[in-house]
Coordinates of N, CA and C in Angstrom, one line a residue:
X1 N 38.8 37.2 31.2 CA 38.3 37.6 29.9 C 37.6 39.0 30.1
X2 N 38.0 39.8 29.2 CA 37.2 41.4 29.5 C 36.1 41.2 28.9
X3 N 35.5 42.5 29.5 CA 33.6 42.8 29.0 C 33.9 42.4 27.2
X4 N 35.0 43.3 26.6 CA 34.8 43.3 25.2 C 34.8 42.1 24.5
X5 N 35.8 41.4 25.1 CA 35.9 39.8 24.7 C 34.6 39.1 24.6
X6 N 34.3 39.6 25.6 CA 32.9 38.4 25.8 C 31.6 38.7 25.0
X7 N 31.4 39.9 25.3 CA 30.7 41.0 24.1 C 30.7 40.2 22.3
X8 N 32.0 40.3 22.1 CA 32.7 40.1 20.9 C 32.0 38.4 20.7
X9 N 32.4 37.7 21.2 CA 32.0 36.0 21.6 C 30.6 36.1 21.4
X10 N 29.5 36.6 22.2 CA 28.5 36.7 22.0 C 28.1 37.1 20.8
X11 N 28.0 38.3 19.8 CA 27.9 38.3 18.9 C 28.2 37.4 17.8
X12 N 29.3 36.9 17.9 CA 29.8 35.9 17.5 C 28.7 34.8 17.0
X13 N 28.2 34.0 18.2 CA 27.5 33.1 18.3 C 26.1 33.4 18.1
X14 N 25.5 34.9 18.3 CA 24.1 35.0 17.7 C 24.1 34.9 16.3
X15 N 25.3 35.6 15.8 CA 25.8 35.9 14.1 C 25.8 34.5 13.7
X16 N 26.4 33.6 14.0 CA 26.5 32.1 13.7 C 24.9 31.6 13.9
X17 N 24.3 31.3 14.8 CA 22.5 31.2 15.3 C 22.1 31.7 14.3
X18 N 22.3 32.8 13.8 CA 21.1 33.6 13.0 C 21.7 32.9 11.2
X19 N 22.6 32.9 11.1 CA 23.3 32.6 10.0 C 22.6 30.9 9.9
X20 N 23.1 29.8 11.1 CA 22.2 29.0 10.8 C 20.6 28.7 10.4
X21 N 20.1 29.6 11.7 CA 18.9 30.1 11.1 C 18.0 30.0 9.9
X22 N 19.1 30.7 9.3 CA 18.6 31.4 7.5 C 18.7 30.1 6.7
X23 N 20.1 29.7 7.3 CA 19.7 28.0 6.3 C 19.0 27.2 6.7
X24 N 18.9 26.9 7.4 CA 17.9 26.0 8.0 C 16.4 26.3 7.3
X25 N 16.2 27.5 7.2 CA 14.6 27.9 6.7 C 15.3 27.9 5.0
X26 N 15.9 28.4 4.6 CA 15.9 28.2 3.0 C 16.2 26.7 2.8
X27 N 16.7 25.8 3.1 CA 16.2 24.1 3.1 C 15.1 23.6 3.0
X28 N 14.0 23.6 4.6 CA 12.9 23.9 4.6 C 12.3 24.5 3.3
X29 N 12.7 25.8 2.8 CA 11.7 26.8 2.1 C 12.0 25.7 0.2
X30 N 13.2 25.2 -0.2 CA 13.7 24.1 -1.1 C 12.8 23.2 -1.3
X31 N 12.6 22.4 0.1 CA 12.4 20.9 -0.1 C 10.7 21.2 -0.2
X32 N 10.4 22.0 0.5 CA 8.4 23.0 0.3 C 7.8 22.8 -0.8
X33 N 8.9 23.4 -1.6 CA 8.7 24.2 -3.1 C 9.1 23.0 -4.3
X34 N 10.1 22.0 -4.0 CA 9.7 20.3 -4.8 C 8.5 19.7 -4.4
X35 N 8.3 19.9 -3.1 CA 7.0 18.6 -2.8 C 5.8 19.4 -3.5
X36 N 5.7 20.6 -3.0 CA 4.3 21.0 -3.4 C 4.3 21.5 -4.7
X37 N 5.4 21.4 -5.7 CA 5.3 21.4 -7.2 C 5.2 20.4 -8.1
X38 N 5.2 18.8 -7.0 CA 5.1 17.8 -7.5 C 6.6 17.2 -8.5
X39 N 7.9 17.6 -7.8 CA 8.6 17.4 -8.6 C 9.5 16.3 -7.5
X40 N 9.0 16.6 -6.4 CA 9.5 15.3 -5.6 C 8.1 14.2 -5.2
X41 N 7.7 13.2 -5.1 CA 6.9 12.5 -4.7 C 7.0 11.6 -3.8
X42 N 6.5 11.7 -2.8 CA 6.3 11.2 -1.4 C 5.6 10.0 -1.6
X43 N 4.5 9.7 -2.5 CA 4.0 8.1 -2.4 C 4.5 7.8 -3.7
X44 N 4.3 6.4 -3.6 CA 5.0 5.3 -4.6 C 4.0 5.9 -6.3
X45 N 4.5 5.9 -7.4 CA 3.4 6.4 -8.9 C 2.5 5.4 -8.5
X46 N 2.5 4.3 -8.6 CA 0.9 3.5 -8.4 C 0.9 3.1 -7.1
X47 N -0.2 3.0 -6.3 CA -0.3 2.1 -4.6 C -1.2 1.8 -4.7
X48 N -1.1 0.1 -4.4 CA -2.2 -0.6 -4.1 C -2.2 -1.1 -2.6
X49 N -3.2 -0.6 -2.0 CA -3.1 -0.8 -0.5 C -4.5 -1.8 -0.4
X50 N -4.8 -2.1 0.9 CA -5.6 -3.1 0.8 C -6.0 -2.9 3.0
X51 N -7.5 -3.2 2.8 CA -8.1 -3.4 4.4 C -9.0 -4.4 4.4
X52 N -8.5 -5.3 5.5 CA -9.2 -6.7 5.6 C -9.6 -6.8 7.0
X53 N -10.8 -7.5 7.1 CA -11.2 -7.8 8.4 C -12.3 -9.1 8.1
X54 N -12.2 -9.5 9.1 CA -12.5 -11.2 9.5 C -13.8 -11.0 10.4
X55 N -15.0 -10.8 9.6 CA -16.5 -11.0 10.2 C -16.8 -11.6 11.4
X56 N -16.3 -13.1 10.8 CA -16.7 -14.2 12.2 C -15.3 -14.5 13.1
X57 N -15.4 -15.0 14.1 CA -14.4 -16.0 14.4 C -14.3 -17.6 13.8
X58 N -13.2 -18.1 13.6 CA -12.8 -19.3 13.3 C -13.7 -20.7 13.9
X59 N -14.5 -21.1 13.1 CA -14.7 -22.3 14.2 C -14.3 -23.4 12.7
X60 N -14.7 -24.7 13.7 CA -14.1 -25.8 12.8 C -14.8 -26.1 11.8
X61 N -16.3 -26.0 12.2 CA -17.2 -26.2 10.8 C -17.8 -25.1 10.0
X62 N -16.6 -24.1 10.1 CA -16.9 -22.9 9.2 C -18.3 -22.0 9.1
X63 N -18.6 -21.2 8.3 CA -18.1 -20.7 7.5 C -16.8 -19.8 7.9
X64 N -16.0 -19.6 7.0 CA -14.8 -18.3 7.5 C -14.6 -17.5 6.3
X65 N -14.7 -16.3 6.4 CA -14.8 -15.3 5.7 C -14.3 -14.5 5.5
X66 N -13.2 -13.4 4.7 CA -12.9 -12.5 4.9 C -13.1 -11.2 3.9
X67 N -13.4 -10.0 4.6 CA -13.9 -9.4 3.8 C -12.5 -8.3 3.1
X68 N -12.4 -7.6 2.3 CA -10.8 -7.3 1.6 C -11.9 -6.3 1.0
X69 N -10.8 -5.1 1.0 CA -11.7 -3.6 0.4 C -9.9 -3.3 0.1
X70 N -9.4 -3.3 -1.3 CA -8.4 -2.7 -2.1 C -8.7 -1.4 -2.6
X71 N -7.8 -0.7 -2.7 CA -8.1 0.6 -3.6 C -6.4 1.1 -4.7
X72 N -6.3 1.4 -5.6 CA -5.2 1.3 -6.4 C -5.3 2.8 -6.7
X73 N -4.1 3.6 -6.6 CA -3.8 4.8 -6.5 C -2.8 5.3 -7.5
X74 N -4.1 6.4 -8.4 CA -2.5 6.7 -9.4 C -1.9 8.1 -8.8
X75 N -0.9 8.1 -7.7 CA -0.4 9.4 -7.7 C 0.1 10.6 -8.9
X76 N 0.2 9.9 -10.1 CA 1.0 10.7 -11.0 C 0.3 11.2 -11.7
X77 N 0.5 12.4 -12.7 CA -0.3 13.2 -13.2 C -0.9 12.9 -14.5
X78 N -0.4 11.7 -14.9 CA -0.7 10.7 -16.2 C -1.7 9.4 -15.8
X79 N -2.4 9.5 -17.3 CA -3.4 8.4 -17.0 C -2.6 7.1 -16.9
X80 N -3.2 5.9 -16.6 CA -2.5 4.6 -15.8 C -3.5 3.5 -17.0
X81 N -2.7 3.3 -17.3 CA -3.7 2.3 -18.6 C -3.8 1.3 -17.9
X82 N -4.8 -0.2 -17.9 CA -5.4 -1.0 -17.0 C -5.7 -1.9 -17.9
X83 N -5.2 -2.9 -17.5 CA -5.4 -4.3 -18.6 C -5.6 -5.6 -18.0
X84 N -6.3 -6.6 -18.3 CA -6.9 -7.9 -17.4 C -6.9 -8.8 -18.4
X85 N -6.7 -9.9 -18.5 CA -6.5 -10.9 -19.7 C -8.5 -11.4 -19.5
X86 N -9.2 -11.1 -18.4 CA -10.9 -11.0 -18.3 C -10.6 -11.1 -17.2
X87 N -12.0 -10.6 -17.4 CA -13.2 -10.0 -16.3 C -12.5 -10.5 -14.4
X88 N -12.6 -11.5 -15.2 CA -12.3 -12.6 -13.7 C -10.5 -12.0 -13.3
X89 N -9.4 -12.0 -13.7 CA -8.7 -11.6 -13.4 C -8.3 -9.9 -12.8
X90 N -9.4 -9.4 -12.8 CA -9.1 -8.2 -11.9 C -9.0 -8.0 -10.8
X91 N -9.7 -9.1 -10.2 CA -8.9 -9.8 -8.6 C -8.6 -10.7 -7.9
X92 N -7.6 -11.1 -7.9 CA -7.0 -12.4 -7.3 C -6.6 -12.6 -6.2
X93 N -6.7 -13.6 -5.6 CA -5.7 -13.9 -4.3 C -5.1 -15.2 -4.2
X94 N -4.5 -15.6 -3.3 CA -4.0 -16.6 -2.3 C -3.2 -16.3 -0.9
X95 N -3.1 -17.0 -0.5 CA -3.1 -17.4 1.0 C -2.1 -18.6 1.7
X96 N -0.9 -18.1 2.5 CA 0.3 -18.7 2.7 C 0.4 -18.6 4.2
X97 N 0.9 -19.7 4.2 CA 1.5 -19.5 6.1 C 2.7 -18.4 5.8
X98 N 3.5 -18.3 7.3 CA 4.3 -17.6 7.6 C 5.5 -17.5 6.5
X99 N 5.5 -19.4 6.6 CA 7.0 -19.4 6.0 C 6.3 -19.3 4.5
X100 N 5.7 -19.1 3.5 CA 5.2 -18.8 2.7 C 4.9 -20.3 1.4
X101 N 5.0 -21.4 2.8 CA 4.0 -22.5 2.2 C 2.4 -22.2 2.0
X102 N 2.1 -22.5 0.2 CA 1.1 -22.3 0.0 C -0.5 -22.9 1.2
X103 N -1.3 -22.3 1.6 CA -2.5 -22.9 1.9 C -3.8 -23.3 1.4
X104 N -4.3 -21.6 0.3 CA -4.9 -22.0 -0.1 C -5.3 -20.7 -1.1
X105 N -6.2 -20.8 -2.2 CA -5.7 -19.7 -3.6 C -7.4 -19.6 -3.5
X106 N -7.8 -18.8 -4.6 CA -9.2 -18.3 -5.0 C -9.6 -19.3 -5.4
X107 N -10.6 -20.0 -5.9 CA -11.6 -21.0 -7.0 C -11.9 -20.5 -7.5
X108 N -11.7 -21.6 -8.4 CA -11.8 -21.2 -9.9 C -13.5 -21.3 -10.5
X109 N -15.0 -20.8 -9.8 CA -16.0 -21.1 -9.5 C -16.5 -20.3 -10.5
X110 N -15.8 -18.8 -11.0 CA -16.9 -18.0 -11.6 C -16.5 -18.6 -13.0
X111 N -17.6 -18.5 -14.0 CA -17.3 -18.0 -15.4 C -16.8 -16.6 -16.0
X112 N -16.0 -17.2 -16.9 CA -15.5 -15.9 -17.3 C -15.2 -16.0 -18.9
X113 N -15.3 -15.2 -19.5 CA -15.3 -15.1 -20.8 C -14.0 -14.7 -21.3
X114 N -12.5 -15.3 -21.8 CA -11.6 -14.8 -22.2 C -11.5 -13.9 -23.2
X115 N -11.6 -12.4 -22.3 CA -11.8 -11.6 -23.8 C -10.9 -10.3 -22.5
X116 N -10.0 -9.7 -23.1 CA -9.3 -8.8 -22.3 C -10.3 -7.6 -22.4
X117 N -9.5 -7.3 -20.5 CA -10.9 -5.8 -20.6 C -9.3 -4.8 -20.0
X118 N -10.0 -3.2 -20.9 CA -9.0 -2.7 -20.5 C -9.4 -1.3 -19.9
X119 N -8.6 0.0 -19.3 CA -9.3 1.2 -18.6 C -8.2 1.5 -18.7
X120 N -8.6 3.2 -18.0 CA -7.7 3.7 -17.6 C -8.4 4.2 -16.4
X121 N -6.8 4.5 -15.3 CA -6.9 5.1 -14.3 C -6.4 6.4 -14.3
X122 N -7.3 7.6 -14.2 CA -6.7 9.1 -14.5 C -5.8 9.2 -13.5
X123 N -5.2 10.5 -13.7 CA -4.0 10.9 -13.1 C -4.9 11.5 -11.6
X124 N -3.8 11.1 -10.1 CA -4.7 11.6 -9.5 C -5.5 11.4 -8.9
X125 N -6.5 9.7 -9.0 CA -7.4 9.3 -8.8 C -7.2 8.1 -8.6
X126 N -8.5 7.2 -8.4 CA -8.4 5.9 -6.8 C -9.5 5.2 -8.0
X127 N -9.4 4.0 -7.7 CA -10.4 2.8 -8.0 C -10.2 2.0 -6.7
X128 N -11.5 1.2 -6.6 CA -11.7 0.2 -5.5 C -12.3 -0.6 -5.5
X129 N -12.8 -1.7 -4.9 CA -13.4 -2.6 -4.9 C -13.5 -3.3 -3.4
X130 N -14.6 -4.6 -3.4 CA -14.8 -5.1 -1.9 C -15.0 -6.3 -2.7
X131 N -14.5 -7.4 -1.9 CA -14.3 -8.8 -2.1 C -14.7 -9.5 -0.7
X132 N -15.1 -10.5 -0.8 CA -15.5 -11.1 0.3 C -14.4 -13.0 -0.4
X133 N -13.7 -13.4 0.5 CA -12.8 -14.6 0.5 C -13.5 -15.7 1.6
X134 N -13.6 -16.7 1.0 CA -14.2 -17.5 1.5 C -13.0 -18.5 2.0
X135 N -12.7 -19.0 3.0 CA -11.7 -19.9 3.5 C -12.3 -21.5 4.0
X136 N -11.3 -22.0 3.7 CA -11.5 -23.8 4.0 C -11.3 -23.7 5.5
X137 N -11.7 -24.1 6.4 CA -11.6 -24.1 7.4 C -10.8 -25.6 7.9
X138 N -10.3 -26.4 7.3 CA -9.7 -27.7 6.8 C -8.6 -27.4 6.7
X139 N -8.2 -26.3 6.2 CA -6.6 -25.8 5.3 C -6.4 -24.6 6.6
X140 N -7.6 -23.7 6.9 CA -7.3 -22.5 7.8 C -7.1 -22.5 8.8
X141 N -6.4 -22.5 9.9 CA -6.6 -22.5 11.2 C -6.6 -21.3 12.2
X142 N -6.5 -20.5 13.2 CA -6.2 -19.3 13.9 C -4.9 -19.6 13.8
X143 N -4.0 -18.4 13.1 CA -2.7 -18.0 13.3 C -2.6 -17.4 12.2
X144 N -1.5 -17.2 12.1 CA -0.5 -16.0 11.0 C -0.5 -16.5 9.5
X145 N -0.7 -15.5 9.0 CA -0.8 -15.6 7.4 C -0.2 -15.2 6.6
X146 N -0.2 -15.2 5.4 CA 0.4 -13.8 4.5 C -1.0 -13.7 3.4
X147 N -1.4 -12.9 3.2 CA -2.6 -12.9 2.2 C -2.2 -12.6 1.0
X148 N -1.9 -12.8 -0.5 CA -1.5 -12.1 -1.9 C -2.3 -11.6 -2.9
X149 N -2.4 -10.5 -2.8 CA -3.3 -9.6 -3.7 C -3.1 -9.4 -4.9
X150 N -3.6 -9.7 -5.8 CA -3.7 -8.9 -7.3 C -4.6 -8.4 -7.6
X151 N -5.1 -6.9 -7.7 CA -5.4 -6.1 -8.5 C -5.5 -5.3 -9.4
X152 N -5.8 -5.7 -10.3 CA -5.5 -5.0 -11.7 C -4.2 -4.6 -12.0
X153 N -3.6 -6.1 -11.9 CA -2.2 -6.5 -12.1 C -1.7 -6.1 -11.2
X154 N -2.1 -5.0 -10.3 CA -0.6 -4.7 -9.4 C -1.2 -5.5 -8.1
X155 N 0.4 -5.9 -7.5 CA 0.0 -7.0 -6.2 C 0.4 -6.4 -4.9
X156 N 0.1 -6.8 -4.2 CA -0.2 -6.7 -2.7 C 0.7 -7.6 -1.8
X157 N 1.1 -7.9 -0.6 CA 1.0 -9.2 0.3 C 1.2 -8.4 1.8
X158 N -0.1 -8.9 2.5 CA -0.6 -8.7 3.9 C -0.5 -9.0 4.5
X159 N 0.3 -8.9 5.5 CA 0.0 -10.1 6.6 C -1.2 -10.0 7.8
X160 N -1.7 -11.1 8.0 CA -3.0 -11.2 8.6 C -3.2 -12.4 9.7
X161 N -3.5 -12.0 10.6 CA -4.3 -13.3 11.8 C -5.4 -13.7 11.6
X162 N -5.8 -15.1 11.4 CA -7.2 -15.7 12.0 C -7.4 -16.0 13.3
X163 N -8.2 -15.3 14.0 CA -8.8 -15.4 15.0 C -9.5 -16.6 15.2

């Protein structure tokens, strides 16, 4: 192969390099210019996420406790209207083994006045709450769970160990 050929080839291949290059950054510079104009969205319009941790350890004559800190997220730029048939229903749970035989649900302990309460969630912004779940230690044992959340209607399901 002569100097020219090879010469020739090389150019070739930086011409191609540089040509991929340029697309590669105008893709990049595309996908930039949807995320950060809000026309593509990376989280879900509503997220309800949820952090739980278990105070004590398990013993047989209880108490067992868990404490549950939810937060409900309106990514979108519209308000999120919020509706609860009452008071009491703005947070619920229960509680399932693995295979998702029931164990054991919230009590039914507080009063509540059947009168719908409603909100809104602005665009853009977080509500939260902390719950403290009390567990039968009869029904609960150490192992694997699935925990089911409802939060102002929107639900959840965790999975979780008792210690």
């Amino acid at each position: 192969m002569s100097d020219n050929n090879r010469r020739d080839a090389a150019d070739k291949a930086g011409s191609n390099l540089t040509r991929m290059s340029l697309v590669f950054l105008a893709m990049g510079g595309v996908i930039a210019f949807y995320i950060g104009t809000g026309r593509v969205q990376l989280n879900d319009p509503v997220e309800l996420t949820a952090s739980i941790s278990q105070p004590n350890t398990w013993t047989e004559t209880g108490p067992l406790a868990l404490d549950v800190s939810v937060t409900l997220a309106n990514n979108t730029e519209e308000p999120l209207p919020l509706e609860v048939a009452s008071q009491c229903d703005t947070f619920r749970w229960f509680l399932t083994d693995e295979d998702q035989n029931f164990v054991q649900s919230q009590r039914g302990e507080e009063t509540c006045v059947e009168v719908p309460v409603r909100g809104e969630l602005e665009g853009k912004h977080t509500i939260s709450g902390s719950y403290t779940l009390t567990l039968d230690t009869s029904r609960v044992e150490p192992g694997n769970y699935i925990l089911f959340l409802k939060y102002w209607g929107h639900e959840l399901r965790e999975p979780i160990t008792i210690d």
